[in-house]
Amino acid sequence: MSLKIGIVGLPNVGKSTLFQALTRQSVEIANYPFATIDPNIGVVPVPDERLLKLAQMSKSRKIVPAAIEFVDIAGLVKGASVGAGLGNKFLTNIREVDAIAEVVRVFEDNNIIHVSGKTDPISDIETISYELAMKDLETVLKRLESVERDVRAGKKEAIAEKAVLEVLRSAFDTATPARSIRPHGKNEAEEFDAVAHALSLLTAKPILFVLNASESMVQESWKPEGALLKALCGAEYAVISAKIESELAELPDEERKEFLSSLGLRESGLAPLEIRSAEGGTADTRGILSLTGLDQLIRLSYETLALMTFFTTGEDESRAWTIPKGSTAPRAGRAIHSDFEEKFIRADIIEWNKLLKIGSWTRARELGTLRTEGKEYIVKDGDVVEFKI
């Protein structure tokens, strides 16, 4: 399954610096607001040592990691919904993402302009929350116009939808995100979820926070406390220095390790991989980096969206597949091809670490270590699977 994360935040909080470190793409970074106008889009391979070890065991000719697509949009400012700054029209660019990563500046630096004149992460979070809600309000009001015509025509579905839209309109009037609304009753909840999904509401999407800290804050393992922690509303967060990550992304392997060591940080060693596009295009020989902060952000994205990984491995290819937690074997097969779900017969399965100890898929079969599972089996993170269809 494809996985997309939208990056939002105020201008000059480090969004583009973070994006550049994540994707190793060159983007415009400047010490003034709105250096980013058009959205930057980049695909990032997911670091996973398990995949490398399986590929080495199988002597795979190709390795295909799971991937996340990041979309970095122009910075928002207070009043964007009424045209301040560049307005909020750019939010349309993240309408189809699976989750939102909000970058919040928590470091002090007089040399880097803050759009509000001072560093105030709580105010920044409130501003972004308000502007996202106002964009959703705009969407809901447009939908209400067309639904009300159907209501006057007596269509039952329209009457039910209008009731949900009115709840949403009231919530957005007070900048309450859709994800905070808890409808009563199973039917009401299903109707609410259906409407929110159909409208691709931004505030209905899962959110995680990237707290962009200084080098010294990261070295000291700084964590948010008090009012700032409360402002995160229980969402997952990662404390990252975008500056450090950006510098690391530019360094050769040996220099990167030395730089990390000098900061008292470390990087898990991952070998270079051959990465191919989903369309089977030309191989990309970039390495998969497991940088201290970026690795944390990628893993956090998986946790926020309740996703996990299973593997397929062989001489031709070793590959990581992303699926929702709790997926049955047929549902997991859908990640490969719809036929694997529709024509599923059974699956041979073994835990990745057990397979590595045995040394080969053939030997595991000879020892009877492979398990044959049917349609009801719930795939676990790290399972290595061979489907029979």
Tab-separated table of C-alpha atoms in Angstrom:
chain	number	residue	atom	x	y	z
A	1	MET	CA	0.000	0.000	0.000
A	2	SER	CA	1.177	3.529	-0.717
A	3	LEU	CA	1.843	5.743	2.297
A	4	LYS	CA	1.753	9.527	2.100
A	5	ILE	CA	2.596	12.049	4.817
A	6	GLY	CA	1.881	15.769	4.443
A	7	ILE	CA	4.300	18.185	6.128
A	8	VAL	CA	2.751	21.407	7.459
A	9	GLY	CA	3.886	24.232	9.702
A	10	LEU	CA	4.508	27.951	9.932
A	11	PRO	CA	7.166	29.534	7.687
A	12	ASN	CA	10.785	29.182	8.858
A	13	VAL	CA	10.175	26.325	11.298
A	14	GLY	CA	12.430	23.942	9.359
A	15	LYS	CA	9.921	22.160	7.102
A	16	SER	CA	12.004	22.393	3.952
A	17	THR	CA	15.227	21.606	5.829
A	18	LEU	CA	13.576	18.482	7.220
A	19	PHE	CA	12.213	17.555	3.802
A	20	GLN	CA	15.640	17.919	2.218
A	21	ALA	CA	17.178	15.697	4.895
A	22	LEU	CA	14.434	13.106	4.491
A	23	THR	CA	14.551	12.892	0.712
A	24	ARG	CA	18.074	14.117	-0.056
A	25	GLN	CA	16.484	16.407	-2.625
A	26	SER	CA	17.731	19.945	-3.131
A	27	VAL	CA	14.959	22.419	-2.281
A	28	GLU	CA	15.011	26.156	-1.688
A	29	ILE	CA	15.736	26.997	1.939
A	30	ALA	CA	15.891	30.645	2.928
A	31	ASN	CA	15.806	32.808	6.039
A	32	TYR	CA	12.534	34.457	5.068
A	33	PRO	CA	8.893	33.326	4.902
A	34	PHE	CA	7.344	31.576	1.875
A	35	ALA	CA	10.539	30.350	0.197
A	36	THR	CA	8.459	27.247	-0.608
A	37	ILE	CA	5.527	27.964	-2.953
A	38	ASP	CA	4.949	24.856	-5.027
A	39	PRO	CA	4.750	21.635	-2.988
A	40	ASN	CA	7.896	19.513	-2.770
A	41	ILE	CA	7.276	15.778	-3.110
A	42	GLY	CA	9.768	13.032	-2.306
A	43	VAL	CA	9.747	9.278	-1.754
A	44	VAL	CA	11.772	7.944	1.179
A	45	PRO	CA	12.780	4.278	1.611
A	46	VAL	CA	11.928	2.863	5.034
A	47	PRO	CA	15.069	1.691	6.884
A	48	ASP	CA	14.728	-1.955	7.959
A	49	GLU	CA	17.729	-4.084	8.893
A	50	ARG	CA	15.556	-7.191	8.795
A	51	LEU	CA	15.120	-6.753	5.039
A	52	LEU	CA	18.867	-6.444	4.496
A	53	LYS	CA	19.595	-9.590	6.459
A	54	LEU	CA	16.935	-11.563	4.591
A	55	ALA	CA	18.334	-10.343	1.271
A	56	GLN	CA	21.845	-11.387	2.275
A	57	MET	CA	20.574	-14.819	3.306
A	58	SER	CA	18.685	-15.304	0.016
A	59	LYS	CA	21.442	-13.707	-2.092
A	60	SER	CA	18.703	-11.590	-3.634
A	61	ARG	CA	19.458	-9.806	-6.887
A	62	LYS	CA	17.112	-6.976	-5.963
A	63	ILE	CA	16.019	-5.406	-2.689
A	64	VAL	CA	12.829	-3.342	-2.527
A	65	PRO	CA	12.153	-1.544	0.769
A	66	ALA	CA	8.818	-0.136	1.824
A	67	ALA	CA	8.512	3.590	1.074
A	68	ILE	CA	6.837	6.747	2.363
A	69	GLU	CA	5.947	9.719	0.170
A	70	PHE	CA	6.375	13.100	1.869
A	71	VAL	CA	4.630	16.239	0.621
A	72	ASP	CA	6.054	19.552	1.872
A	73	ILE	CA	3.723	22.531	1.340
A	74	ALA	CA	4.084	26.289	1.723
A	75	GLY	CA	4.115	27.652	5.262
A	76	LEU	CA	0.859	28.774	6.843
A	77	VAL	CA	0.449	31.938	8.898
A	78	LYS	CA	-2.243	33.223	11.192
A	79	GLY	CA	-5.097	34.468	9.005
A	80	ALA	CA	-4.205	32.262	6.031
A	81	SER	CA	-7.868	31.264	5.755
A	82	VAL	CA	-8.741	34.887	4.913
A	83	GLY	CA	-5.785	35.429	2.575
A	84	ALA	CA	-2.867	36.289	4.866
A	85	GLY	CA	0.545	35.205	3.635
A	86	LEU	CA	-0.021	32.919	0.670
A	87	GLY	CA	-3.494	31.946	1.893
A	88	ASN	CA	-4.481	28.359	2.581
A	89	LYS	CA	-5.134	27.156	-0.972
A	90	PHE	CA	-1.910	25.131	-0.766
A	91	LEU	CA	-3.541	22.832	1.791
A	92	THR	CA	-5.370	21.218	-1.118
A	93	ASN	CA	-2.009	19.665	-2.009
A	94	ILE	CA	-2.177	17.392	1.068
A	95	ARG	CA	-5.845	16.488	0.741
A	96	GLU	CA	-4.983	12.897	-0.225
A	97	VAL	CA	-2.277	12.159	2.367
A	98	ASP	CA	-2.743	9.455	4.995
A	99	ALA	CA	-1.441	11.526	7.895
A	100	ILE	CA	-0.115	14.981	8.694
A	101	ALA	CA	3.293	15.730	10.201
A	102	GLU	CA	3.297	19.169	11.784
A	103	VAL	CA	6.725	20.725	12.206
A	104	VAL	CA	6.941	22.946	15.295
A	105	ARG	CA	9.983	25.064	16.072
A	106	VAL	CA	11.080	24.706	19.689
A	107	PHE	CA	14.604	26.157	19.424
A	108	GLU	CA	15.647	29.781	19.957
A	109	ASP	CA	17.817	31.478	17.323
A	110	ASN	CA	17.806	35.237	16.803
A	111	ASN	CA	19.447	34.758	13.404
A	112	ILE	CA	16.492	32.790	12.016
A	113	ILE	CA	13.375	34.893	11.545
A	114	HIS	CA	10.199	33.668	13.219
A	115	VAL	CA	7.094	34.841	11.400
A	116	SER	CA	5.480	35.855	14.721
A	117	GLY	CA	8.556	37.653	15.993
A	118	LYS	CA	9.303	35.127	18.759
A	119	THR	CA	9.491	31.372	19.303
A	120	ASP	CA	6.199	30.205	20.812
A	121	PRO	CA	5.470	26.550	19.978
A	122	ILE	CA	2.094	26.482	21.748
A	123	SER	CA	0.859	29.497	19.781
A	124	ASP	CA	2.230	27.932	16.583
A	125	ILE	CA	0.304	24.703	17.214
A	126	GLU	CA	-2.885	26.662	17.885
A	127	THR	CA	-2.413	28.669	14.668
A	128	ILE	CA	-1.975	25.585	12.470
A	129	SER	CA	-4.900	23.832	14.163
A	130	TYR	CA	-7.107	26.838	13.488
A	131	GLU	CA	-6.061	27.189	9.849
A	132	LEU	CA	-6.605	23.484	9.136
A	133	ALA	CA	-10.062	23.733	10.708
A	134	MET	CA	-10.890	26.798	8.610
A	135	LYS	CA	-9.892	24.933	5.440
A	136	ASP	CA	-12.192	22.079	6.478
A	137	LEU	CA	-14.966	24.563	7.245
A	138	GLU	CA	-14.633	25.890	3.709
A	139	THR	CA	-14.989	22.320	2.386
A	140	VAL	CA	-18.021	21.586	4.565
A	141	LEU	CA	-19.828	24.803	3.612
A	142	LYS	CA	-19.395	24.025	-0.091
A	143	ARG	CA	-20.745	20.527	0.428
A	144	LEU	CA	-23.701	21.861	2.444
A	145	GLU	CA	-24.783	23.990	-0.499
A	146	SER	CA	-25.253	20.962	-2.749
A	147	VAL	CA	-26.631	18.691	-0.019
A	148	GLU	CA	-29.349	21.169	0.931
A	149	ARG	CA	-30.751	20.933	-2.593
A	150	ASP	CA	-31.064	17.167	-2.161
A	151	VAL	CA	-32.632	17.644	1.267
A	152	ARG	CA	-35.323	19.865	-0.248
A	153	ALA	CA	-35.921	17.070	-2.769
A	154	GLY	CA	-36.574	14.705	0.165
A	155	LYS	CA	-33.582	12.380	-0.313
A	156	LYS	CA	-32.998	10.405	2.912
A	157	GLU	CA	-29.247	10.016	2.399
A	158	ALA	CA	-28.909	13.780	2.040
A	159	ILE	CA	-30.815	14.365	5.287
A	160	ALA	CA	-28.422	12.070	7.166
A	161	GLU	CA	-25.382	13.670	5.549
A	162	LYS	CA	-26.594	17.175	6.351
A	163	ALA	CA	-26.857	16.258	10.032
A	164	VAL	CA	-23.184	15.240	10.034
A	165	LEU	CA	-22.159	18.344	8.107
A	166	GLU	CA	-23.905	20.567	10.654
A	167	VAL	CA	-21.991	18.851	13.476
A	168	LEU	CA	-18.766	19.449	11.584
A	169	ARG	CA	-19.618	23.073	10.877
A	170	SER	CA	-20.225	23.722	14.584
A	171	ALA	CA	-16.945	22.030	15.495
A	172	PHE	CA	-14.908	23.971	12.951
A	173	ASP	CA	-16.454	27.253	14.092
A	174	THR	CA	-14.543	26.681	17.339
A	175	ALA	CA	-11.468	25.205	15.565
A	176	THR	CA	-12.230	21.739	16.968
A	177	PRO	CA	-10.598	19.101	14.730
A	178	ALA	CA	-12.786	16.378	13.238
A	179	ARG	CA	-10.623	13.701	14.853
A	180	SER	CA	-11.758	14.974	18.281
A	181	ILE	CA	-15.465	14.484	17.556
A	182	ARG	CA	-16.941	11.329	19.114
A	183	PRO	CA	-20.424	10.576	17.708
A	184	HIS	CA	-22.815	8.559	19.876
A	185	GLY	CA	-23.861	5.152	18.627
A	186	LYS	CA	-22.393	2.819	16.006
A	187	ASN	CA	-24.588	4.062	13.139
A	188	GLU	CA	-23.804	7.712	13.854
A	189	ALA	CA	-20.083	6.950	14.051
A	190	GLU	CA	-20.154	5.079	10.730
A	191	GLU	CA	-22.058	7.900	9.029
A	192	PHE	CA	-19.647	10.473	10.467
A	193	ASP	CA	-16.580	8.517	9.318
A	194	ALA	CA	-18.046	8.044	5.837
A	195	VAL	CA	-18.687	11.779	5.396
A	196	ALA	CA	-15.297	12.805	6.803
A	197	HIS	CA	-13.546	10.316	4.520
A	198	ALA	CA	-15.511	11.370	1.433
A	199	LEU	CA	-14.553	15.009	2.029
A	200	SER	CA	-10.891	14.156	2.803
A	201	LEU	CA	-11.055	16.453	5.823
A	202	LEU	CA	-7.610	17.554	6.963
A	203	THR	CA	-8.478	17.583	10.666
A	204	ALA	CA	-9.841	14.038	10.447
A	205	LYS	CA	-6.430	12.726	9.438
A	206	PRO	CA	-4.060	11.303	12.063
A	207	ILE	CA	-1.467	13.843	13.146
A	208	LEU	CA	2.042	13.582	14.535
A	209	PHE	CA	4.363	16.360	15.596
A	210	VAL	CA	7.977	16.981	14.631
A	211	LEU	CA	9.510	19.203	17.303
A	212	ASN	CA	12.435	20.884	15.561
A	213	ALA	CA	15.022	21.352	18.285
A	214	SER	CA	18.557	22.740	18.479
A	215	GLU	CA	21.670	20.585	18.396
A	216	SER	CA	22.191	20.988	22.148
A	217	MET	CA	18.552	20.106	22.924
A	218	VAL	CA	18.876	16.839	21.000
A	219	GLN	CA	22.169	16.029	22.741
A	220	GLU	CA	20.505	16.611	26.101
A	221	SER	CA	17.503	14.390	25.165
A	222	TRP	CA	15.093	17.301	25.583
A	223	LYS	CA	11.393	16.412	25.829
A	224	PRO	CA	8.275	18.633	25.898
A	225	GLU	CA	6.696	19.176	29.272
A	226	GLY	CA	3.819	21.038	30.885
A	227	ALA	CA	1.692	23.250	28.650
A	228	LEU	CA	3.538	22.255	25.467
A	229	LEU	CA	3.013	18.545	26.124
A	230	LYS	CA	-0.676	19.272	26.763
A	231	ALA	CA	-0.895	21.201	23.469
A	232	LEU	CA	0.144	18.036	21.598
A	233	CYS	CA	-3.197	16.518	22.697
A	234	GLY	CA	-1.797	13.035	23.143
A	235	ALA	CA	-0.467	12.783	19.577
A	236	GLU	CA	2.833	11.029	18.820
A	237	TYR	CA	5.851	13.302	18.514
A	238	ALA	CA	9.506	13.150	17.538
A	239	VAL	CA	12.214	15.534	18.760
A	240	ILE	CA	14.522	16.152	15.796
A	241	SER	CA	17.149	18.680	14.840
A	242	ALA	CA	16.432	19.297	11.155
A	243	LYS	CA	19.771	21.107	10.955
A	244	ILE	CA	21.692	18.054	12.184
A	245	GLU	CA	19.759	15.705	9.903
A	246	SER	CA	20.331	17.976	6.919
A	247	GLU	CA	24.078	18.113	7.573
A	248	LEU	CA	24.231	14.337	8.055
A	249	ALA	CA	22.454	13.710	4.756
A	250	GLU	CA	25.255	15.542	2.927
A	251	LEU	CA	28.127	13.583	4.486
A	252	PRO	CA	29.830	10.397	3.250
A	253	ASP	CA	29.328	7.323	5.471
A	254	GLU	CA	32.558	7.557	7.475
A	255	GLU	CA	32.265	11.290	8.095
A	256	ARG	CA	28.629	10.850	9.108
A	257	LYS	CA	29.592	8.325	11.771
A	258	GLU	CA	32.303	10.640	13.094
A	259	PHE	CA	29.885	13.584	13.196
A	260	LEU	CA	27.262	11.536	15.057
A	261	SER	CA	29.891	10.314	17.487
A	262	SER	CA	30.992	13.880	18.176
A	263	LEU	CA	27.399	14.706	19.108
A	264	GLY	CA	27.066	11.668	21.343
A	265	LEU	CA	24.542	10.164	18.918
A	266	ARG	CA	24.670	7.049	16.797
A	267	GLU	CA	23.359	5.607	13.572
A	268	SER	CA	22.416	1.969	12.987
A	269	GLY	CA	24.599	0.691	10.159
A	270	LEU	CA	22.706	-0.128	6.988
A	271	ALA	CA	24.322	-1.134	3.695
A	272	PRO	CA	23.542	0.562	0.360
A	273	LEU	CA	20.532	-0.909	-1.397
A	274	GLU	CA	19.229	-1.125	-4.908
A	275	ILE	CA	15.910	0.709	-4.934
A	276	ARG	CA	13.457	0.465	-7.802
A	277	SER	CA	10.422	2.595	-8.539
A	278	ALA	CA	6.955	1.082	-8.177
A	279	GLU	CA	6.701	1.216	-11.972
A	280	GLY	CA	9.821	-0.916	-12.314
A	281	GLY	CA	11.986	1.913	-13.614
A	282	THR	CA	15.744	2.356	-13.520
A	283	ALA	CA	17.439	1.202	-10.328
A	284	ASP	CA	18.414	3.850	-7.805
A	285	THR	CA	21.524	2.954	-5.812
A	286	ARG	CA	21.077	5.380	-2.919
A	287	GLY	CA	21.675	3.910	0.498
A	288	ILE	CA	18.869	3.489	2.988
A	289	LEU	CA	19.799	5.765	5.843
A	290	SER	CA	18.764	5.146	9.418
A	291	LEU	CA	19.507	8.580	10.813
A	292	THR	CA	18.801	9.161	14.461
A	293	GLY	CA	15.853	11.539	14.038
A	294	LEU	CA	14.583	10.602	10.591
A	295	ASP	CA	14.404	6.914	11.424
A	296	GLN	CA	12.360	7.892	14.471
A	297	LEU	CA	10.000	9.974	12.321
A	298	ILE	CA	9.436	7.173	9.810
A	299	ARG	CA	8.743	4.636	12.540
A	300	LEU	CA	6.429	7.129	14.230
A	301	SER	CA	4.477	7.453	10.984
A	302	TYR	CA	3.930	3.697	10.998
A	303	GLU	CA	2.782	3.757	14.624
A	304	THR	CA	0.421	6.680	14.050
A	305	LEU	CA	-1.240	4.893	11.124
A	306	ALA	CA	-1.198	1.454	12.831
A	307	LEU	CA	0.874	-0.101	10.045
A	308	MET	CA	3.380	-2.944	10.029
A	309	THR	CA	5.664	-4.842	7.669
A	310	PHE	CA	5.848	-8.367	6.301
A	311	PHE	CA	8.473	-9.726	3.909
A	312	THR	CA	8.887	-11.880	0.845
A	313	THR	CA	12.359	-13.156	0.012
A	314	GLY	CA	14.105	-15.191	-2.674
A	315	GLU	CA	16.948	-15.088	-5.175
A	316	ASP	CA	15.086	-12.734	-7.485
A	317	GLU	CA	13.976	-10.257	-4.851
A	318	SER	CA	13.627	-9.508	-1.164
A	319	ARG	CA	10.866	-7.013	-0.454
A	320	ALA	CA	9.122	-5.280	2.451
A	321	TRP	CA	5.350	-4.835	2.247
A	322	THR	CA	3.313	-2.355	4.288
A	323	ILE	CA	-0.086	-3.468	5.637
A	324	PRO	CA	-2.487	-2.381	8.409
A	325	LYS	CA	-1.986	-4.081	11.764
A	326	GLY	CA	-4.490	-6.899	12.248
A	327	SER	CA	-4.547	-7.880	8.567
A	328	THR	CA	-5.528	-11.443	7.691
A	329	ALA	CA	-3.307	-13.420	5.317
A	330	PRO	CA	-5.571	-12.721	2.285
A	331	ARG	CA	-5.673	-9.004	3.156
A	332	ALA	CA	-1.881	-8.974	3.410
A	333	GLY	CA	-1.713	-10.591	-0.011
A	334	ARG	CA	-3.604	-7.642	-1.450
A	335	ALA	CA	-0.457	-5.536	-0.900
A	336	ILE	CA	1.186	-7.624	-3.632
A	337	HIS	CA	-1.784	-7.940	-5.991
A	338	SER	CA	-5.563	-8.094	-5.700
A	339	ASP	CA	-5.429	-11.677	-7.058
A	340	PHE	CA	-3.542	-12.715	-3.931
A	341	GLU	CA	-6.579	-11.787	-1.838
A	342	GLU	CA	-9.298	-12.986	-4.216
A	343	LYS	CA	-7.651	-16.312	-5.121
A	344	PHE	CA	-5.959	-17.016	-1.786
A	345	ILE	CA	-5.598	-20.714	-0.862
A	346	ARG	CA	-3.025	-20.723	1.933
A	347	ALA	CA	0.269	-19.164	3.002
A	348	ASP	CA	3.555	-20.607	4.254
A	349	ILE	CA	4.846	-18.398	7.056
A	350	ILE	CA	7.861	-18.124	9.340
A	351	GLU	CA	9.194	-15.384	11.620
A	352	TRP	CA	12.091	-13.494	10.019
A	353	ASN	CA	14.561	-14.211	12.853
A	354	LYS	CA	13.778	-17.947	12.843
A	355	LEU	CA	14.361	-18.055	9.094
A	356	LEU	CA	17.720	-16.336	9.489
A	357	LYS	CA	18.807	-18.849	12.138
A	358	ILE	CA	17.878	-21.778	9.893
A	359	GLY	CA	19.619	-20.175	6.926
A	360	SER	CA	17.269	-20.779	3.994
A	361	TRP	CA	13.636	-21.185	3.005
A	362	THR	CA	14.360	-24.675	1.616
A	363	ARG	CA	15.974	-25.819	4.870
A	364	ALA	CA	13.081	-24.382	6.891
A	365	ARG	CA	10.664	-26.419	4.780
A	366	GLU	CA	12.751	-29.591	5.253
A	367	LEU	CA	12.770	-29.090	9.036
A	368	GLY	CA	9.010	-28.526	9.099
A	369	THR	CA	9.519	-25.060	10.618
A	370	LEU	CA	7.283	-23.334	8.076
A	371	ARG	CA	3.672	-22.972	9.205
A	372	THR	CA	0.847	-23.381	6.726
A	373	GLU	CA	-1.893	-20.869	7.553
A	374	GLY	CA	-5.356	-20.273	6.145
A	375	LYS	CA	-7.682	-17.325	5.582
A	376	GLU	CA	-8.168	-16.508	9.252
A	377	TYR	CA	-4.485	-16.124	10.127
A	378	ILE	CA	-3.520	-12.636	11.363
A	379	VAL	CA	-0.169	-11.666	9.876
A	380	LYS	CA	2.400	-10.434	12.395
A	381	ASP	CA	5.051	-7.772	11.979
A	382	GLY	CA	8.197	-9.419	10.644
A	383	ASP	CA	6.525	-12.490	9.162
A	384	VAL	CA	8.114	-13.856	5.983
A	385	VAL	CA	5.332	-15.112	3.728
A	386	GLU	CA	4.947	-17.233	0.610
A	387	PHE	CA	1.404	-17.110	-0.772
A	388	LYS	CA	-0.375	-19.951	-2.573
A	389	ILE	CA	-3.156	-18.831	-4.912
